[in-house]
Tab-separated table of C-alpha atoms in Angstrom:
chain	number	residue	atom	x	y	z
N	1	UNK	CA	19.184	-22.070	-6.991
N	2	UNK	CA	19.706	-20.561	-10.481
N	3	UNK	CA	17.448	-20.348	-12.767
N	4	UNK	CA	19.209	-22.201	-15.380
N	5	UNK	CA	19.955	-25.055	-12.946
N	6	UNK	CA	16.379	-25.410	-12.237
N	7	UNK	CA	15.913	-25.967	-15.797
N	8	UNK	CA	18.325	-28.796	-16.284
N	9	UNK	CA	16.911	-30.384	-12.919
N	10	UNK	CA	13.728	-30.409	-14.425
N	11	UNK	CA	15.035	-31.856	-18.023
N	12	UNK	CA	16.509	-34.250	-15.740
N	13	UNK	CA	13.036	-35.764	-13.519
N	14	UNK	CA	11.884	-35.833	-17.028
N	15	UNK	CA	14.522	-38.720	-17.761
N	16	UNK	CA	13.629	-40.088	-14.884
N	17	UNK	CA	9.959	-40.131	-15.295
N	18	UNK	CA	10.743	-41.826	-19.132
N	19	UNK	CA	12.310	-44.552	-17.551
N	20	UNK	CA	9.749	-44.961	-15.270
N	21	UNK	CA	7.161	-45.702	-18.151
N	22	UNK	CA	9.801	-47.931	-19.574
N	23	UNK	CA	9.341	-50.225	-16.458
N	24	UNK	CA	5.959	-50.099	-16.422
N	25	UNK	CA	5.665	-50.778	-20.370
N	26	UNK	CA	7.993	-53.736	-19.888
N	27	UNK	CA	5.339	-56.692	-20.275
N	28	UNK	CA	7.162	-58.126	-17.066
N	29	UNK	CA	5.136	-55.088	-15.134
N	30	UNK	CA	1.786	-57.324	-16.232
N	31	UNK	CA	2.982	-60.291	-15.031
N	32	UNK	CA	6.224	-60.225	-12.274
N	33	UNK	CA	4.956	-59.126	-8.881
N	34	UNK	CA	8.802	-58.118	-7.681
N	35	UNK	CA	9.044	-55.938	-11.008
N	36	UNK	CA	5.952	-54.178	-10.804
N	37	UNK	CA	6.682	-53.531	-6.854
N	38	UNK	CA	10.345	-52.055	-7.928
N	39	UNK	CA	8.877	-50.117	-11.183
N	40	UNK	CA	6.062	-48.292	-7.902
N	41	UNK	CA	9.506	-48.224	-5.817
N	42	UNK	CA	10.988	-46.101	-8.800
N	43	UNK	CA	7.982	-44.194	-9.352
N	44	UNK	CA	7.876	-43.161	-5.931
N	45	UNK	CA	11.131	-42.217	-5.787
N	46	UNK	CA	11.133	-39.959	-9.065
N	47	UNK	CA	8.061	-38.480	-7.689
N	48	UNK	CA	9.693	-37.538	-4.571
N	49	UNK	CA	12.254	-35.714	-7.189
N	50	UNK	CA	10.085	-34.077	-9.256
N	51	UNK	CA	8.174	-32.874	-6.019
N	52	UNK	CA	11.713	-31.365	-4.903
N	53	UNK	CA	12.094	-29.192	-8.113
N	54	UNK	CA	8.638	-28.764	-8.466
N	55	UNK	CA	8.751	-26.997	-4.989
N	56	UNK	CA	12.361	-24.327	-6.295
N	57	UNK	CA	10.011	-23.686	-8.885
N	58	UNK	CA	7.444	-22.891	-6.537
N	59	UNK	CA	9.793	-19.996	-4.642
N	60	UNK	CA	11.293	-19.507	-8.249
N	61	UNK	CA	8.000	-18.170	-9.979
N	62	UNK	CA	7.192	-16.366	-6.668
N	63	UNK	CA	10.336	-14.516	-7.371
N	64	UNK	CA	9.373	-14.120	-10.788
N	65	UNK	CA	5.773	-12.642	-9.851
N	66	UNK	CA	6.977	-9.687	-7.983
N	67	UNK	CA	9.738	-8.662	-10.694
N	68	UNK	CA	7.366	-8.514	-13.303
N	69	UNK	CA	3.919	-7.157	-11.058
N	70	UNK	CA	5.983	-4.003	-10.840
N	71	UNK	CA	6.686	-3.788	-14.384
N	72	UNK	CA	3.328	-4.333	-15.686
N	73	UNK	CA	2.109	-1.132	-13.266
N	74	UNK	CA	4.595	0.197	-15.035
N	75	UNK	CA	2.838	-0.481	-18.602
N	76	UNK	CA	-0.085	0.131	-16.938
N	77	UNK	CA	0.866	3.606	-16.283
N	78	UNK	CA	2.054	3.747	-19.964
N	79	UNK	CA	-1.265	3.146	-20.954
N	80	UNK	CA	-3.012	5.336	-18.729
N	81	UNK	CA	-0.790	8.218	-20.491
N	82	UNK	CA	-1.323	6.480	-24.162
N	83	UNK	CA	-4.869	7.137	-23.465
N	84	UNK	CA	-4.690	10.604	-22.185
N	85	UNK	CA	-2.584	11.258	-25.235
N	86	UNK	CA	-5.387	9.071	-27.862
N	87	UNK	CA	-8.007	11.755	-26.055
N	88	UNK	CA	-5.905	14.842	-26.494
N	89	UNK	CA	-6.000	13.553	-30.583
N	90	UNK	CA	-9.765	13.193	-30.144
N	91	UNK	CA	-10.442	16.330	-28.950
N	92	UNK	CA	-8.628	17.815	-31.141
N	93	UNK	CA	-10.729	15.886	-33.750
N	94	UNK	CA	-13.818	17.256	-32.172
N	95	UNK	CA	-12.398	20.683	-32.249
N	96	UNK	CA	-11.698	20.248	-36.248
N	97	UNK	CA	-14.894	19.047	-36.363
N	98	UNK	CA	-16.721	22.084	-35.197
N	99	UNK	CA	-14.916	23.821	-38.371
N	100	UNK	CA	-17.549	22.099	-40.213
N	101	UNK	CA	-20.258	25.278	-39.503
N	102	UNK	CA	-18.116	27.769	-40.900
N	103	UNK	CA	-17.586	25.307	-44.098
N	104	UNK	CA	-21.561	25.502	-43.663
N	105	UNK	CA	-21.765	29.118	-43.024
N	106	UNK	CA	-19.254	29.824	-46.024
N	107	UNK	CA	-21.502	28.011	-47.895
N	108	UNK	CA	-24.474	29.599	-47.041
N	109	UNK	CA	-23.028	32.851	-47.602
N	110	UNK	CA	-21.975	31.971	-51.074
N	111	UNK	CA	-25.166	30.133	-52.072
N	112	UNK	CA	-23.412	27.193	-52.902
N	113	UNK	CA	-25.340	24.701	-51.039
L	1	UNK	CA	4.424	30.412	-52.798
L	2	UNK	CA	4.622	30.313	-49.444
L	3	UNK	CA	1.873	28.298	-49.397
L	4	UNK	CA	2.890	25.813	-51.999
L	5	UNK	CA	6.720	25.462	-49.684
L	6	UNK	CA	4.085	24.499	-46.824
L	7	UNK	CA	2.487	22.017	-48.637
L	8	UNK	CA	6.181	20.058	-49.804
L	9	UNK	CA	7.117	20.080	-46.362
L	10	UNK	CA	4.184	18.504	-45.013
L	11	UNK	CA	3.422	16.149	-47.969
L	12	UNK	CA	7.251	15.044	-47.241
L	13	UNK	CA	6.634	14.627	-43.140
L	14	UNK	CA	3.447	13.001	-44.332
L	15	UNK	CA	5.489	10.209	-46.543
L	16	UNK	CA	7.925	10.061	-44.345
L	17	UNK	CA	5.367	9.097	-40.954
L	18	UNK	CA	3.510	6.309	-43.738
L	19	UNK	CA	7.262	4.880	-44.267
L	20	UNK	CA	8.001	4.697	-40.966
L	21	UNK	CA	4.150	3.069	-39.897
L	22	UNK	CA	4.606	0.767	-42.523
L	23	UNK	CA	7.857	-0.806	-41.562
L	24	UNK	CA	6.392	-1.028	-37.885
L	25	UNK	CA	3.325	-2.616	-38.844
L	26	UNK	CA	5.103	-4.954	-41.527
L	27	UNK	CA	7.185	-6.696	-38.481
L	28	UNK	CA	6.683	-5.658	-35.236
L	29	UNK	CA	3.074	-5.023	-34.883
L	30	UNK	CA	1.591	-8.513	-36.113
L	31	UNK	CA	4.089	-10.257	-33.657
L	32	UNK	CA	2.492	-7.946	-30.650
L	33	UNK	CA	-1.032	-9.208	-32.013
L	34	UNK	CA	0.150	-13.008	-32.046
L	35	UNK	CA	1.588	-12.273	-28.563
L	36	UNK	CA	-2.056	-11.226	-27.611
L	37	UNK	CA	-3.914	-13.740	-29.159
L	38	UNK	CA	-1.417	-16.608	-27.418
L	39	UNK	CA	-1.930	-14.985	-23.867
L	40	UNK	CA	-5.744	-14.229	-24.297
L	41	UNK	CA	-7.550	-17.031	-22.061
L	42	UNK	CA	-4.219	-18.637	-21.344
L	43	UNK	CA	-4.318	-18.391	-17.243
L	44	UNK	CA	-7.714	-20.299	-17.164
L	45	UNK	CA	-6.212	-22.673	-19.569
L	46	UNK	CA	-3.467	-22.981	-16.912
L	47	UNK	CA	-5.990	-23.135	-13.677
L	48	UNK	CA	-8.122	-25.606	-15.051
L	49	UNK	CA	-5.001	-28.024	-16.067
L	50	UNK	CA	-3.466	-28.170	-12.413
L	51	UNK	CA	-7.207	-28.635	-11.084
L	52	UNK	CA	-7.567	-31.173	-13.320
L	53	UNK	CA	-4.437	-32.994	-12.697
L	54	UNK	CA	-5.323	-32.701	-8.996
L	55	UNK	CA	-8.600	-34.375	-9.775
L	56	UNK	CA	-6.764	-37.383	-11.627
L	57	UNK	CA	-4.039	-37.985	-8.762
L	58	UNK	CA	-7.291	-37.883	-6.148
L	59	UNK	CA	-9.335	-40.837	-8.572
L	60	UNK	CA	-5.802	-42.684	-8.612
L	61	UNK	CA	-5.802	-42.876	-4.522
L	62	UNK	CA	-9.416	-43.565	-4.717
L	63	UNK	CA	-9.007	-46.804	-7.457
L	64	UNK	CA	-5.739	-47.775	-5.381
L	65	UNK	CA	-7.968	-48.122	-1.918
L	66	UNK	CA	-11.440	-50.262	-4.132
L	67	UNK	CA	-8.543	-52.467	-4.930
L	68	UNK	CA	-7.275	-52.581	-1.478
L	69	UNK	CA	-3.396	-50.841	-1.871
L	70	UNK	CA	-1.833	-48.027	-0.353
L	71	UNK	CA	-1.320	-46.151	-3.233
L	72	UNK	CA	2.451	-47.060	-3.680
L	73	UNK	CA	3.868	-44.178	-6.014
L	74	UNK	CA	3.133	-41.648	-3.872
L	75	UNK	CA	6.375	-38.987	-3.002
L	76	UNK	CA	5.459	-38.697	0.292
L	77	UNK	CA	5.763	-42.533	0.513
L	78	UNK	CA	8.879	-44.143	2.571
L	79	UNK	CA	10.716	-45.332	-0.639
L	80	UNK	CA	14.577	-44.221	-0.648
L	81	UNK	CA	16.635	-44.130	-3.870
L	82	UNK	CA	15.222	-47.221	-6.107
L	83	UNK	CA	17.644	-49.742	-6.956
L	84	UNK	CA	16.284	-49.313	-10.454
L	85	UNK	CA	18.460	-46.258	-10.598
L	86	UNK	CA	22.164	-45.709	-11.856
L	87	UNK	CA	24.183	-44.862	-9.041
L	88	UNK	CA	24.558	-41.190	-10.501
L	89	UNK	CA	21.465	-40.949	-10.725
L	90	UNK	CA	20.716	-41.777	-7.461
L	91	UNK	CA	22.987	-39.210	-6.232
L	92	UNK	CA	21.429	-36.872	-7.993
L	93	UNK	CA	18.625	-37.009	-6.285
L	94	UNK	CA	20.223	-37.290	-2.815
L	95	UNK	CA	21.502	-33.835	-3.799
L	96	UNK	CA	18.607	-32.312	-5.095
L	97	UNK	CA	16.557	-33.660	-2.029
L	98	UNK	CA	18.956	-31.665	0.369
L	99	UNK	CA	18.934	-28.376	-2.020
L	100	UNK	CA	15.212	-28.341	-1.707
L	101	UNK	CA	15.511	-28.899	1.898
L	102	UNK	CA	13.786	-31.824	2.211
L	103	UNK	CA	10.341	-30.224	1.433
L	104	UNK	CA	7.960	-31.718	-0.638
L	105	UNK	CA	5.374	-30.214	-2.544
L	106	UNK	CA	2.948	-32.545	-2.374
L	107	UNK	CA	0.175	-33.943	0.134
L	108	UNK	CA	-0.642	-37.374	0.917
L	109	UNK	CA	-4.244	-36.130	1.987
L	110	UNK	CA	-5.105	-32.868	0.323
L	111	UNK	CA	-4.665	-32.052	-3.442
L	112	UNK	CA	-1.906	-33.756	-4.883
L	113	UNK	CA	-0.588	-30.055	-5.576
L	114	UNK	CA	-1.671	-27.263	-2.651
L	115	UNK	CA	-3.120	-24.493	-3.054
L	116	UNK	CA	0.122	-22.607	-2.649
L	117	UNK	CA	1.614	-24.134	-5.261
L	118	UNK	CA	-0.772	-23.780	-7.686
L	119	UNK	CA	-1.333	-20.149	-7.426
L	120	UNK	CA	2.702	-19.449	-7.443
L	121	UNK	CA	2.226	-20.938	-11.193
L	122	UNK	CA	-1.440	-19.306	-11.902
L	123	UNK	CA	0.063	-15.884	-10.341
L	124	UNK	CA	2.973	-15.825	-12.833
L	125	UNK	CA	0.508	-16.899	-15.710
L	126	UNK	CA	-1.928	-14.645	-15.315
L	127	UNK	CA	0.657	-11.560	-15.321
L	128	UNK	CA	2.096	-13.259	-18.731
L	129	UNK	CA	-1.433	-12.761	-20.000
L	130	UNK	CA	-1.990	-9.679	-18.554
L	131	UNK	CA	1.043	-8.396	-20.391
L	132	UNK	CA	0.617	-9.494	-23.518
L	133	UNK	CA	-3.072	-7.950	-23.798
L	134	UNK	CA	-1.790	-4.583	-22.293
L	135	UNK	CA	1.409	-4.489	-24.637
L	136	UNK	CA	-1.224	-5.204	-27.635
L	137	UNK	CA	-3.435	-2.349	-26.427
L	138	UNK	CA	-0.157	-0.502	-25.742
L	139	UNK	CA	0.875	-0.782	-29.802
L	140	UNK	CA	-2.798	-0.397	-31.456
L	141	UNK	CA	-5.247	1.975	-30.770
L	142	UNK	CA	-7.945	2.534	-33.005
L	143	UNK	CA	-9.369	5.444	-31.507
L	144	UNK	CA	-6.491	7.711	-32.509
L	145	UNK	CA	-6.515	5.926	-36.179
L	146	UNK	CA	-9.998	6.175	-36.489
L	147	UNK	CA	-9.696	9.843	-35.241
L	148	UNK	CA	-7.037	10.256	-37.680
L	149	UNK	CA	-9.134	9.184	-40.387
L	150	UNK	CA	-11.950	11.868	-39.706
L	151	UNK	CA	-9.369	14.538	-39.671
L	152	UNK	CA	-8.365	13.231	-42.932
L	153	UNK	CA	-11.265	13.465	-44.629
L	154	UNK	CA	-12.253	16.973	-43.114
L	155	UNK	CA	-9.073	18.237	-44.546
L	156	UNK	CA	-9.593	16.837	-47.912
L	157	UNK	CA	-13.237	18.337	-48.213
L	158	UNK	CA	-12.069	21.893	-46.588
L	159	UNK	CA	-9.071	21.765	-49.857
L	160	UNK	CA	-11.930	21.245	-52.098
L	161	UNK	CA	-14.527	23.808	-50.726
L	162	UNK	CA	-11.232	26.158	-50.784
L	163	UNK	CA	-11.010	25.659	-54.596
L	164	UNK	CA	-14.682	25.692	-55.584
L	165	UNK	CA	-15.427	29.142	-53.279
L	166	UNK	CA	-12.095	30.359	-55.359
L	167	UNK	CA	-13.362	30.241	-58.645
L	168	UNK	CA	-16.854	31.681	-57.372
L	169	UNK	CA	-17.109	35.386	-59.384
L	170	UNK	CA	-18.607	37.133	-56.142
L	171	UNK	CA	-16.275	39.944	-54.415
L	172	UNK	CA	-14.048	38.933	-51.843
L	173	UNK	CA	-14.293	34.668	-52.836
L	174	UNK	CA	-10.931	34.395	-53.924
L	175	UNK	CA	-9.985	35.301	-50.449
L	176	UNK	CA	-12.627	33.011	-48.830
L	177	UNK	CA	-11.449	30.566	-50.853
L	178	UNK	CA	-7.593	30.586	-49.785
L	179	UNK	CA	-8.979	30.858	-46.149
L	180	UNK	CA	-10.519	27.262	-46.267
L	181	UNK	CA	-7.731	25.867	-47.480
L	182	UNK	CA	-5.289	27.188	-44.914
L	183	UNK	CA	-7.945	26.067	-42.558
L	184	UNK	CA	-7.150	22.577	-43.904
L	185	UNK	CA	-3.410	22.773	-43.372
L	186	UNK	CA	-4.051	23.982	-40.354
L	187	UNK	CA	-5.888	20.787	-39.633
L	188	UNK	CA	-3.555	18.732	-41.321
L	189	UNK	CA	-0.437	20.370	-38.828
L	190	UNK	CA	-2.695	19.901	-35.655
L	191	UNK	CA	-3.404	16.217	-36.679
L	192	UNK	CA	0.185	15.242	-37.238
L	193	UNK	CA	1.272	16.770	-34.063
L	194	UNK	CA	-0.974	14.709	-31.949
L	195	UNK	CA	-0.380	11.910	-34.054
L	196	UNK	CA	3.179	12.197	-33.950
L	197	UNK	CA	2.604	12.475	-30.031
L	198	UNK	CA	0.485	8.871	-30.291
L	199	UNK	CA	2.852	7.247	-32.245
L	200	UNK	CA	5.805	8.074	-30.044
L	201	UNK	CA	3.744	6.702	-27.132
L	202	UNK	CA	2.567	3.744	-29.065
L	203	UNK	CA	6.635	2.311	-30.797
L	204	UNK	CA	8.882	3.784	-27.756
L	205	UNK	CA	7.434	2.311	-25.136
L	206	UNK	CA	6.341	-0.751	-27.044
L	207	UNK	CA	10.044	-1.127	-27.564
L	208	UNK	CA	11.130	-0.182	-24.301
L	209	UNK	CA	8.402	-2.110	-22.409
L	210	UNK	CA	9.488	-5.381	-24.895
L	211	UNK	CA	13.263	-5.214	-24.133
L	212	UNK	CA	12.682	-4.755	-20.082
L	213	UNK	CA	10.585	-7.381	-19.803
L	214	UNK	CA	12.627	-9.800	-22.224
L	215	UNK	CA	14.530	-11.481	-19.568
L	216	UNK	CA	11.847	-12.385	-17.232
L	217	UNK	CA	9.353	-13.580	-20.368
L	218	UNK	CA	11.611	-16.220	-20.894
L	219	UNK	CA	12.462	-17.330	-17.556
L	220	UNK	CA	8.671	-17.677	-16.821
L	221	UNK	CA	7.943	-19.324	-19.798
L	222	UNK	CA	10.498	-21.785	-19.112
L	223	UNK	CA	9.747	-22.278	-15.831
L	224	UNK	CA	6.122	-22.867	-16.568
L	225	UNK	CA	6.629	-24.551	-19.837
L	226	UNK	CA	8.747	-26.813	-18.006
L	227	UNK	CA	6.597	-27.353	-14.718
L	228	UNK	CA	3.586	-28.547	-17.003
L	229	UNK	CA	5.644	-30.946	-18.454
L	230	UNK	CA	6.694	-31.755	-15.284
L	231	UNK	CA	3.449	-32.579	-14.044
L	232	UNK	CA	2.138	-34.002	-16.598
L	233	UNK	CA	4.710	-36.545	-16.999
L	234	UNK	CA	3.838	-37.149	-13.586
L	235	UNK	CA	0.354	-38.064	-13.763
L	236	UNK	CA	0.917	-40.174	-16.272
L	237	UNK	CA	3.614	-42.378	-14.541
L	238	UNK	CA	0.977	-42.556	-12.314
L	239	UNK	CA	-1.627	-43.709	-14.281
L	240	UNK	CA	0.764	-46.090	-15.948
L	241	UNK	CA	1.328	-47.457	-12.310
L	242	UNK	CA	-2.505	-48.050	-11.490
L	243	UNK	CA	-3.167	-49.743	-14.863
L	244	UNK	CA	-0.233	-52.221	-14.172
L	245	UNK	CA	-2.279	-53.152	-10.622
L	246	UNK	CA	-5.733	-53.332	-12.689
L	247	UNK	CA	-4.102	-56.065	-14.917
L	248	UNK	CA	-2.855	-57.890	-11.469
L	249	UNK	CA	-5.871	-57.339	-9.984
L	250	UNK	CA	-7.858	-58.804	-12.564
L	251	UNK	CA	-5.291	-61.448	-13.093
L	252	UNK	CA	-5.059	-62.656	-9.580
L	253	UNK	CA	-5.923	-66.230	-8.572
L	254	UNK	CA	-8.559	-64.188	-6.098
L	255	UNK	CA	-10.822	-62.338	-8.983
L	256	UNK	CA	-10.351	-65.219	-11.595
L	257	UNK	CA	-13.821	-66.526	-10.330
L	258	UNK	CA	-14.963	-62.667	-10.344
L	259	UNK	CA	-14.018	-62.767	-13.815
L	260	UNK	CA	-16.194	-64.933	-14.978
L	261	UNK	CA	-18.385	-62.608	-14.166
L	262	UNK	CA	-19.468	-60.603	-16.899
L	263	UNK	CA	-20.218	-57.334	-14.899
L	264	UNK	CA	-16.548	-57.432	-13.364
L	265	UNK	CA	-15.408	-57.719	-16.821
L	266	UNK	CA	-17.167	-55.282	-17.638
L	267	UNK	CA	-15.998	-52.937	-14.764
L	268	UNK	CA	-12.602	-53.885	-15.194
L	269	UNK	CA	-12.697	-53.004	-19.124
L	270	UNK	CA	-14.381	-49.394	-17.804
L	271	UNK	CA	-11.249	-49.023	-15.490
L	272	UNK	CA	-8.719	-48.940	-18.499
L	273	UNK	CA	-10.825	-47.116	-20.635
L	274	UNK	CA	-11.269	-44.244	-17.781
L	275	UNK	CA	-7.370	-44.595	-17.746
L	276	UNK	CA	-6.401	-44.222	-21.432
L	277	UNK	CA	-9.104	-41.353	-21.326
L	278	UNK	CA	-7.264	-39.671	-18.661
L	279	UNK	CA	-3.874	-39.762	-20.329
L	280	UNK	CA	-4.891	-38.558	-23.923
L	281	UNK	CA	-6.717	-35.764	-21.657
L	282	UNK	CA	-3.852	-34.540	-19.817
L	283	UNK	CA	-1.924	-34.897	-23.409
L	284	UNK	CA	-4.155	-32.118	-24.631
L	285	UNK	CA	-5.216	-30.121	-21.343
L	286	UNK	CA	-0.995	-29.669	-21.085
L	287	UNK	CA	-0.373	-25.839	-21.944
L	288	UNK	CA	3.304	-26.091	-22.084
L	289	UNK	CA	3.567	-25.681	-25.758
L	290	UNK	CA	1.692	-22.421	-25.294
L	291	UNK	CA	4.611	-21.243	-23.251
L	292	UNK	CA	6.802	-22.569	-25.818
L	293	UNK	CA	5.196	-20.420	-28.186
L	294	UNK	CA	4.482	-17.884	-26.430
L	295	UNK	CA	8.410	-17.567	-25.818
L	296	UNK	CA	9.293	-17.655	-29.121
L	297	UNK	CA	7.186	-15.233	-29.946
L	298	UNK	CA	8.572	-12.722	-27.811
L	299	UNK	CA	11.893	-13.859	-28.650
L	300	UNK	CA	11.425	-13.223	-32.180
L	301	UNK	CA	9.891	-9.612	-31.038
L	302	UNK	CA	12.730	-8.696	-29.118
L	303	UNK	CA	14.834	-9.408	-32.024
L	304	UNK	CA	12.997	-7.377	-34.031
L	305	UNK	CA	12.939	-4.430	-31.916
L	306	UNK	CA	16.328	-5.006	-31.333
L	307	UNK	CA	17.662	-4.812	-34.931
L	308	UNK	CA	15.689	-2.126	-35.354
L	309	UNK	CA	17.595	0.054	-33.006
L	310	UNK	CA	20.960	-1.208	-34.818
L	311	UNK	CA	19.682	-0.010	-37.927
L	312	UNK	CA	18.762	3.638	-36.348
């Protein structure tokens, strides 16, 4: 079943299921045995409907799940580099940092400390 | 002069990197960190909805039997097509009964929704989350900023230590001088190389990761958008369904001298109270606007990224 098709099945239970609290907001639901019995009837009907699509979705998403697992390991492998490449900056950081003993040593050597 | 050439060329690669991190960060950046904040804690928000749900449909069976019914709006019940339906409509269903053939999601003595079911949804959630927190760390990353920053400000003080040893009258300071400050371009050059190397990393595959995954964001966050509404609508029908057969319980020619009583009243009063509360629950448990949102969001990021690349 397409995806888009699932969709509109689903748009279309939820019609369903509004008519379904129509009947029961009708005040006969309070008071007329055979309406009440047919509003269940309906109820039990759209739920056998919405069960149907709500089981495609089901095989659907699982579809869905192993498209996308593979491309988060691929982000996940993006990051892993992202962070090799965020360390290679920090070193090199570090490294710029140790410059700071000959600023120190030039210093020293000039007196002006 | 050579020296003064250097510095143009970098002070223009410098301006021309802020341009270009200042455009990213005006647009596409703040979407990624909306993205991030919408999927943050949004699979438990998912998890605990469906158990929830499951716990309503279970007190529904559970009122229907201290009332003594079957509960009668239950899918796996023998009802066919409802006369209560258009005949199109009705054959809609007939068709969508076969296309699903014929099984039903749903138990008449476990959870309302199995445990298969559920997780299908939570799995796919939980990888929507997942990549919305790793695209966010994918885009910002202090560490290199913050690493950036200390380079920075080590260049700045090396120009200025190059200056003052400069003008010192000692033999040999002029030329001390001029050392420290190549030092500093020196730092300056290794610091935009690695940065350059970051921010490659950081927009490319941003971009790259955003436009593969566009087509399958949306599907899931249809799918589940629509699902919650789905099941939410369902519940509620449900609910709708056990208040009408309180009221006929309570009404009945059998519990008028019960309700008299004032504790039956009282119990019966409790009943459609813990129903109404039930309802404006699932109302506000439901995460399908997330999904909505979280859609639109990457929607709107996708078209960002996209018009980007039109406009080189």
């Amino acid at each position: 079943m397409d995806n888009s098709n699932i969709h509109i099945l689903s748009e279309f239970v939820e019609r369903l299921e509004d008519q379904v609290e129509a009947m029961y907001d009708n005040p006969l639901a309070h008071s007329d045995r055979a309406y009440l019995d047919k509003a269940h009837e309906l109820s039990a009907t759209v739920g056998k409907a919405s069960a149907a699509v709500q089981t495609m979705k089901t095989g659907q998403l699982n579809q869905f799940a192993d498209g996308f697992e593979t491309n988060i390991d691929d982000l996940n492998d993006k990051l892993a580099t992202l962070e090799t490449a965020v360390k290679v900056v920090e070193d090199g950081a570090a490294g710029i940092q140790a410059a700071t003993e000959v600023i120190i040593a030039v210093r020293n050597l000039f007196g002006i400390l | 002069m050579a020296l003064i050439k250097s510095k143009m060329v970098l002070s223009t690669i410098a301006c021309a990197l802020v341009l270009q991190a200042g455009a990213c960060t005006n647009q596409i950046l703040p979407l990624i960190d909306q993205l991030g904040q919408t999927g943050a804690g949004s699979t438990k928000r998912l998890h605990d909805f469906y158990d929830r749900v499951n716990q309503i449909h279970s007190q529904i069976n559970i009122d229907y039997q201290d009332i003594g019914k079957d509960p009668p709006d239950l899918p796996t019940s023998s009802a066919m097509n409802s006369s209560s339906l258009s005949v199109t409509d009705q054959s809609a269903i007939s068709k969508l009964l076969i296309e699903s053939s014929g099984e039903i999601g749903t138990s008449r003595t476990g959870p309302y929704y199995p445990k298969d079911v559920i997780s299908a949804r939570v799995k796919c959630g939980s990888l929507l989350e997942t990549y919305a927190v790793k695209l966010r760390l994918l885009a910002n990353s202090t560490s290199a900023v913050e690493s950036q920053t200390a380079v920075a400000d080590l260049q700045d003080r090396l120009k200025v230590l190059g200056d003052t040893v400069s003008q010192l009258k000692y033999p040999d300071a002029k030329a001390a001088g001029t050392q420290i400050q190549k030092m500093g371009n020196i730092v300056l050059l290794a610091n935009m190389g690695a940065q350059a190397i970051v921010k490659y990393f950081r927009e490319k595959w941003s971009h790259q990761v955003v436009e593969n995954n566009n087509k399958i964001v949306d599907e899931i966050c249809v799918a589940l958008s629509d699902d919650c509404k789905l099941t939410s609508k369902r519940v509620r029908s449900r609910l709708s369904g056990l208040q009408n057969e309180y009221q006929f319980y309570y009404a009945s020619n059998e519990s008028k001298q019960q309700q008299r009583d004032e504790s039956q009243h009282q119990k019966y009063m409790t009943e459609l109270q813990k129903i109404s509360s039930y309802q404006l629950q699932i109302e506000s448990d439901n995460p399908s606007d997330l999904y909505d949102t979280f859609r639109l969001l990457h929607s709107r990021l996708f078209q960002e990224i996209a018009g980007r690349a039109d406009h080189g």
